């Protein structure tokens, strides 16, 4: 709904549109997370706590999209998860991600690198 109501006012190219779209999505995810914490009525599912062991570097590629996102969100900090998802799903550049998150490109590169190391450790790959 947020995209549909604001798309007429958007001005920019394809990359700017992707960044704008992912900014809106990121804000909606943050809102949903806050709502879920305030209104939590069910126990935490153990699905996110499972560990996948003995898989090679292409493990994330073989997971279905929802399972991969679940692993990324469960293992990484919210900021690291945002960077990884914007890079992999969004296909955004470091400069676009830096603009969305309010940091410089070096911070994005370091955060992405650290997130990948953390994912490899969690998934049991070297």
Coordinates of N, CA and C in Angstrom, one line a residue:
X1 N 0.8 -1.2 0.0 CA 0.0 0.0 0.0 C 0.9 1.3 0.0
X2 N 2.0 1.2 0.8 CA 2.8 2.4 0.8 C 3.4 2.7 -0.5
X3 N 3.8 1.7 -1.3 CA 4.3 1.9 -2.6 C 3.3 2.5 -3.6
X4 N 2.1 1.8 -3.5 CA 1.0 2.2 -4.4 C 0.6 3.7 -4.2
X5 N 0.6 4.1 -2.9 CA 0.1 5.5 -2.7 C 1.2 6.5 -3.0
X6 N 2.4 6.1 -3.0 CA 3.5 7.1 -3.2 C 4.2 7.0 -4.6
X7 N 3.9 6.0 -5.4 CA 4.6 5.8 -6.6 C 4.4 7.0 -7.6
X8 N 3.3 7.7 -7.6 CA 3.1 8.8 -8.5 C 4.1 9.9 -8.2
X9 N 4.5 10.1 -7.0 CA 5.4 11.2 -6.6 C 6.9 10.8 -6.8
X10 N 7.2 9.5 -7.1 CA 8.5 9.1 -7.3 C 9.2 9.7 -8.5
X11 N 10.4 10.1 -8.4 CA 11.2 10.6 -9.6 C 12.6 10.0 -9.5
X12 N 13.0 9.3 -10.5 CA 14.3 8.8 -10.6 C 14.4 7.6 -11.5
X13 N 15.7 7.0 -11.6 CA 15.9 5.9 -12.5 C 15.6 4.6 -11.9
X14 N 16.0 3.5 -12.6 CA 15.7 2.2 -12.1 C 16.4 1.9 -10.8
X15 N 17.7 2.3 -10.6 CA 18.4 2.0 -9.4 C 17.8 2.8 -8.2
X16 N 17.4 4.0 -8.5 CA 16.8 4.8 -7.4 C 15.5 4.2 -7.0
X17 N 14.7 3.7 -8.0 CA 13.5 3.1 -7.7 C 13.7 1.8 -6.8
X18 N 14.7 1.0 -7.1 CA 14.9 -0.2 -6.3 C 15.3 0.2 -4.9
X19 N 16.1 1.3 -4.8 CA 16.5 1.7 -3.4 C 15.3 2.3 -2.7
X20 N 14.5 3.0 -3.4 CA 13.3 3.6 -2.7 C 12.3 2.4 -2.3
X21 N 12.2 1.4 -3.2 CA 11.3 0.3 -2.9 C 11.8 -0.5 -1.7
X22 N 13.1 -0.7 -1.6 CA 13.7 -1.5 -0.5 C 13.7 -0.7 0.8
X23 N 13.8 0.6 0.7 CA 13.7 1.5 1.9 C 12.3 1.3 2.5
X24 N 11.3 1.4 1.7 CA 9.9 1.2 2.2 C 9.7 -0.2 2.8
X25 N 10.2 -1.2 2.1 CA 10.1 -2.6 2.6 C 10.8 -2.7 3.9
X26 N 12.0 -2.2 4.0 CA 12.8 -2.2 5.3 C 12.0 -1.6 6.4
X27 N 11.4 -0.4 6.1 CA 10.7 0.2 7.2 C 9.4 -0.6 7.6
X28 N 8.8 -1.2 6.7 CA 7.6 -2.1 7.0 C 8.1 -3.3 7.8
X29 N 9.2 -3.9 7.5 CA 9.7 -5.0 8.3 C 10.0 -4.6 9.7
X30 N 10.7 -3.4 9.8 CA 11.0 -2.9 11.2 C 9.7 -2.7 12.0
X31 N 8.7 -2.1 11.3 CA 7.4 -1.9 12.0 C 6.8 -3.3 12.4
X32 N 6.8 -4.3 11.5 CA 6.3 -5.6 11.8 C 7.0 -6.2 13.0
X33 N 8.4 -6.1 13.0 CA 9.1 -6.6 14.1 C 8.7 -6.0 15.5
X34 N 8.6 -4.7 15.4 CA 8.2 -4.0 16.7 C 6.8 -4.5 17.1
X35 N 5.9 -4.6 16.2 CA 4.5 -5.0 16.5 C 4.6 -6.5 17.1
X36 N 5.4 -7.3 16.5 CA 5.4 -8.7 16.9 C 6.0 -8.8 18.3
X37 N 7.0 -8.0 18.7 CA 7.5 -8.0 20.0 C 6.5 -7.6 21.0
X38 N 5.8 -6.5 20.7 CA 4.8 -6.0 21.6 C 3.6 -6.9 21.8
X39 N 3.2 -7.6 20.8 CA 2.0 -8.4 20.8 C 2.3 -9.9 20.9
X40 N 3.5 -10.3 21.3 CA 3.9 -11.7 21.2 C 3.0 -12.5 22.2
X41 N 2.4 -13.6 21.6 CA 1.5 -14.4 22.4 C 1.9 -15.9 22.2
X42 N 2.8 -16.2 21.3 CA 3.1 -17.6 21.0 C 4.6 -17.8 21.4
X43 N 5.0 -19.0 21.7 CA 6.4 -19.3 22.0 C 7.2 -19.2 20.7
X44 N 8.5 -18.9 20.8 CA 9.4 -18.8 19.7 C 9.5 -20.2 19.0
X45 N 9.4 -20.2 17.7 CA 9.5 -21.4 17.0 C 10.9 -21.9 17.0
X46 N 11.1 -23.2 17.1 CA 12.4 -23.7 17.1 C 13.0 -23.9 15.7
X47 N 12.2 -23.6 14.7 CA 12.6 -23.7 13.3 C 13.8 -22.8 13.0
X48 N 13.8 -21.6 13.6 CA 14.9 -20.7 13.4 C 16.2 -21.1 14.2
X49 N 16.1 -21.9 15.1 CA 17.2 -22.3 15.9 C 18.0 -23.5 15.4
X50 N 17.4 -24.1 14.3 CA 18.1 -25.3 13.8 C 19.4 -24.9 13.1
X51 N 20.3 -25.8 13.2 CA 21.6 -25.6 12.5 C 21.8 -26.5 11.3
X52 N 22.2 -26.0 10.2 CA 22.5 -26.8 9.1 C 24.0 -27.0 9.0
X53 N 24.4 -28.3 9.1 CA 25.8 -28.6 9.1 C 26.2 -29.5 7.9
X54 N 27.5 -29.4 7.6 CA 28.0 -30.2 6.5 C 27.6 -29.8 5.1
X55 N 27.4 -28.5 4.9 CA 27.1 -28.0 3.6 C 28.1 -27.1 3.0
X56 N 28.3 -27.0 1.7 CA 29.4 -26.3 1.1 C 28.9 -24.8 1.0
X57 N 29.8 -24.0 0.3 CA 29.6 -22.6 0.2 C 28.3 -22.2 -0.6
X58 N 27.7 -23.1 -1.4 CA 26.5 -22.8 -2.2 C 25.3 -23.2 -1.4
X59 N 25.4 -23.3 -0.1 CA 24.2 -23.8 0.7 C 23.1 -22.8 0.6
X60 N 23.3 -21.5 0.8 CA 22.2 -20.6 0.7 C 21.5 -20.6 -0.6
X61 N 22.3 -20.8 -1.7 CA 21.7 -20.9 -3.1 C 20.7 -22.1 -3.2
X62 N 20.9 -23.2 -2.4 CA 20.0 -24.3 -2.5 C 18.8 -24.3 -1.6
X63 N 18.8 -23.4 -0.6 CA 17.7 -23.2 0.2 C 16.6 -22.5 -0.5
X64 N 15.3 -22.8 -0.2 CA 14.3 -22.0 -0.8 C 14.4 -20.5 -0.2
X65 N 13.8 -19.6 -0.9 CA 13.9 -18.2 -0.5 C 13.5 -17.9 1.0
X66 N 12.4 -18.4 1.4 CA 11.9 -18.2 2.7 C 12.8 -18.8 3.8
X67 N 13.3 -20.0 3.5 CA 14.2 -20.6 4.5 C 15.5 -19.9 4.6
X68 N 16.0 -19.4 3.4 CA 17.3 -18.6 3.4 C 17.1 -17.3 4.2
X69 N 16.0 -16.6 4.0 CA 15.7 -15.4 4.7 C 15.6 -15.7 6.2
X70 N 14.9 -16.8 6.6 CA 14.8 -17.2 8.0 C 16.2 -17.4 8.6
X71 N 17.1 -18.1 7.9 CA 18.4 -18.3 8.5 C 19.1 -17.0 8.6
X72 N 19.1 -16.1 7.6 CA 19.8 -14.8 7.6 C 19.3 -14.0 8.8
X73 N 18.0 -13.9 9.0 CA 17.4 -13.1 10.0 C 17.7 -13.7 11.4
X74 N 17.7 -15.0 11.5 CA 17.9 -15.6 12.8 C 19.4 -15.5 13.2
X75 N 20.3 -15.6 12.3 CA 21.7 -15.7 12.6 C 22.4 -14.3 12.7
X76 N 22.0 -13.4 11.9 CA 22.7 -12.1 11.8 C 21.9 -11.0 12.6
X77 N 22.7 -10.0 13.0 CA 22.0 -8.8 13.6 C 21.1 -8.2 12.6
X78 N 20.1 -7.4 13.0 CA 19.2 -6.8 12.1 C 19.9 -5.9 11.0
X79 N 21.0 -5.2 11.4 CA 21.7 -4.4 10.4 C 22.4 -5.3 9.4
X80 N 23.1 -6.4 9.9 CA 23.8 -7.3 8.9 C 22.7 -7.9 8.0
X81 N 21.6 -8.3 8.5 CA 20.6 -9.0 7.7 C 20.1 -8.0 6.6
X82 N 19.9 -6.7 7.0 CA 19.5 -5.7 6.0 C 20.5 -5.6 4.9
X83 N 21.8 -5.6 5.2 CA 22.8 -5.4 4.2 C 22.8 -6.6 3.3
X84 N 22.8 -7.8 3.9 CA 22.8 -9.0 3.1 C 21.6 -9.1 2.2
X85 N 20.4 -8.9 2.7 CA 19.2 -9.0 1.9 C 19.2 -7.9 0.8
X86 N 19.6 -6.7 1.1 CA 19.6 -5.6 0.1 C 20.6 -6.0 -1.0
X87 N 21.8 -6.6 -0.7 CA 22.8 -6.9 -1.7 C 22.3 -8.1 -2.5
X88 N 21.8 -9.2 -1.8 CA 21.5 -10.4 -2.6 C 20.1 -10.4 -3.2
X89 N 19.1 -10.0 -2.5 CA 17.8 -10.0 -3.1 C 17.5 -8.8 -3.9
X90 N 18.0 -7.7 -3.3 CA 17.7 -6.4 -4.0 C 18.7 -6.1 -5.1
X91 N 19.9 -6.7 -5.1 CA 20.9 -6.4 -6.1 C 21.4 -5.0 -6.1
X92 N 21.3 -4.4 -4.9 CA 21.7 -3.0 -4.8 C 23.2 -2.9 -4.7
X93 N 23.8 -1.8 -5.1 CA 25.2 -1.5 -5.0 C 25.5 -1.1 -3.5
X94 N 26.8 -1.1 -3.2 CA 27.2 -0.6 -1.9 C 26.8 0.8 -1.6
X95 N 26.9 1.7 -2.7 CA 26.5 3.1 -2.5 C 25.0 3.3 -2.3
X96 N 24.2 2.5 -3.0 CA 22.8 2.6 -2.7 C 22.4 2.1 -1.3
X97 N 23.0 1.0 -0.9 CA 22.8 0.5 0.5 C 23.2 1.5 1.5
X98 N 24.4 2.1 1.2 CA 24.9 3.1 2.2 C 23.9 4.3 2.3
X99 N 23.3 4.7 1.2 CA 22.3 5.8 1.2 C 21.1 5.4 2.0
X100 N 20.6 4.2 1.8 CA 19.4 3.7 2.5 C 19.7 3.6 4.0
X101 N 20.8 3.1 4.4 CA 21.1 2.8 5.8 C 21.8 4.0 6.5
X102 N 22.2 5.0 5.8 CA 22.8 6.2 6.4 C 24.2 6.0 6.8
X103 N 25.0 5.2 6.1 CA 26.4 4.9 6.4 C 27.2 5.1 5.1
X104 N 28.5 5.0 5.2 CA 29.3 5.1 4.0 C 29.5 3.7 3.4
X105 N 30.1 3.7 2.2 CA 30.3 2.5 1.4 C 31.3 1.5 2.1
X106 N 32.3 2.0 2.8 CA 33.2 1.2 3.5 C 32.5 0.4 4.6
X107 N 31.6 1.1 5.3 CA 30.9 0.4 6.4 C 30.0 -0.7 5.8
X108 N 29.4 -0.5 4.6 CA 28.6 -1.5 4.0 C 29.4 -2.7 3.6
X109 N 30.6 -2.5 3.0 CA 31.5 -3.6 2.6 C 31.9 -4.4 3.8
X110 N 32.3 -3.7 4.9 CA 32.8 -4.4 6.1 C 31.6 -5.2 6.7
X111 N 30.5 -4.6 6.8 CA 29.3 -5.2 7.4 C 28.9 -6.5 6.6
X112 N 28.9 -6.4 5.3 CA 28.6 -7.5 4.4 C 29.6 -8.6 4.6
X113 N 30.9 -8.3 4.6 CA 31.9 -9.3 4.8 C 31.8 -10.0 6.2
X114 N 31.6 -9.2 7.2 CA 31.4 -9.8 8.5 C 30.2 -10.7 8.6
X115 N 29.1 -10.3 7.9 CA 27.9 -11.1 7.9 C 28.1 -12.4 7.2
X116 N 28.8 -12.4 6.1 CA 29.1 -13.6 5.4 C 30.0 -14.6 6.2
X117 N 30.9 -14.0 6.9 CA 31.7 -14.9 7.9 C 30.8 -15.5 8.9
X118 N 30.0 -14.7 9.5 CA 29.1 -15.3 10.5 C 28.1 -16.3 10.0
X119 N 27.6 -16.1 8.7 CA 26.8 -17.1 8.1 C 27.5 -18.4 7.8
X120 N 28.8 -18.3 7.4 CA 29.6 -19.5 7.1 C 29.8 -20.3 8.4
X121 N 30.1 -19.6 9.5 CA 30.4 -20.2 10.7 C 29.1 -20.9 11.2
X122 N 28.0 -20.3 11.0 CA 26.7 -20.9 11.5 C 26.3 -22.1 10.6
X123 N 26.6 -22.0 9.3 CA 26.3 -23.1 8.4 C 27.3 -24.2 8.4
X124 N 28.4 -24.0 9.1 CA 29.4 -25.1 9.2 C 30.3 -25.2 8.0
X125 N 30.5 -24.1 7.2 CA 31.3 -24.2 6.1 C 32.6 -23.5 6.4
X126 N 33.6 -23.7 5.6 CA 34.9 -23.1 5.8 C 35.2 -22.0 4.8

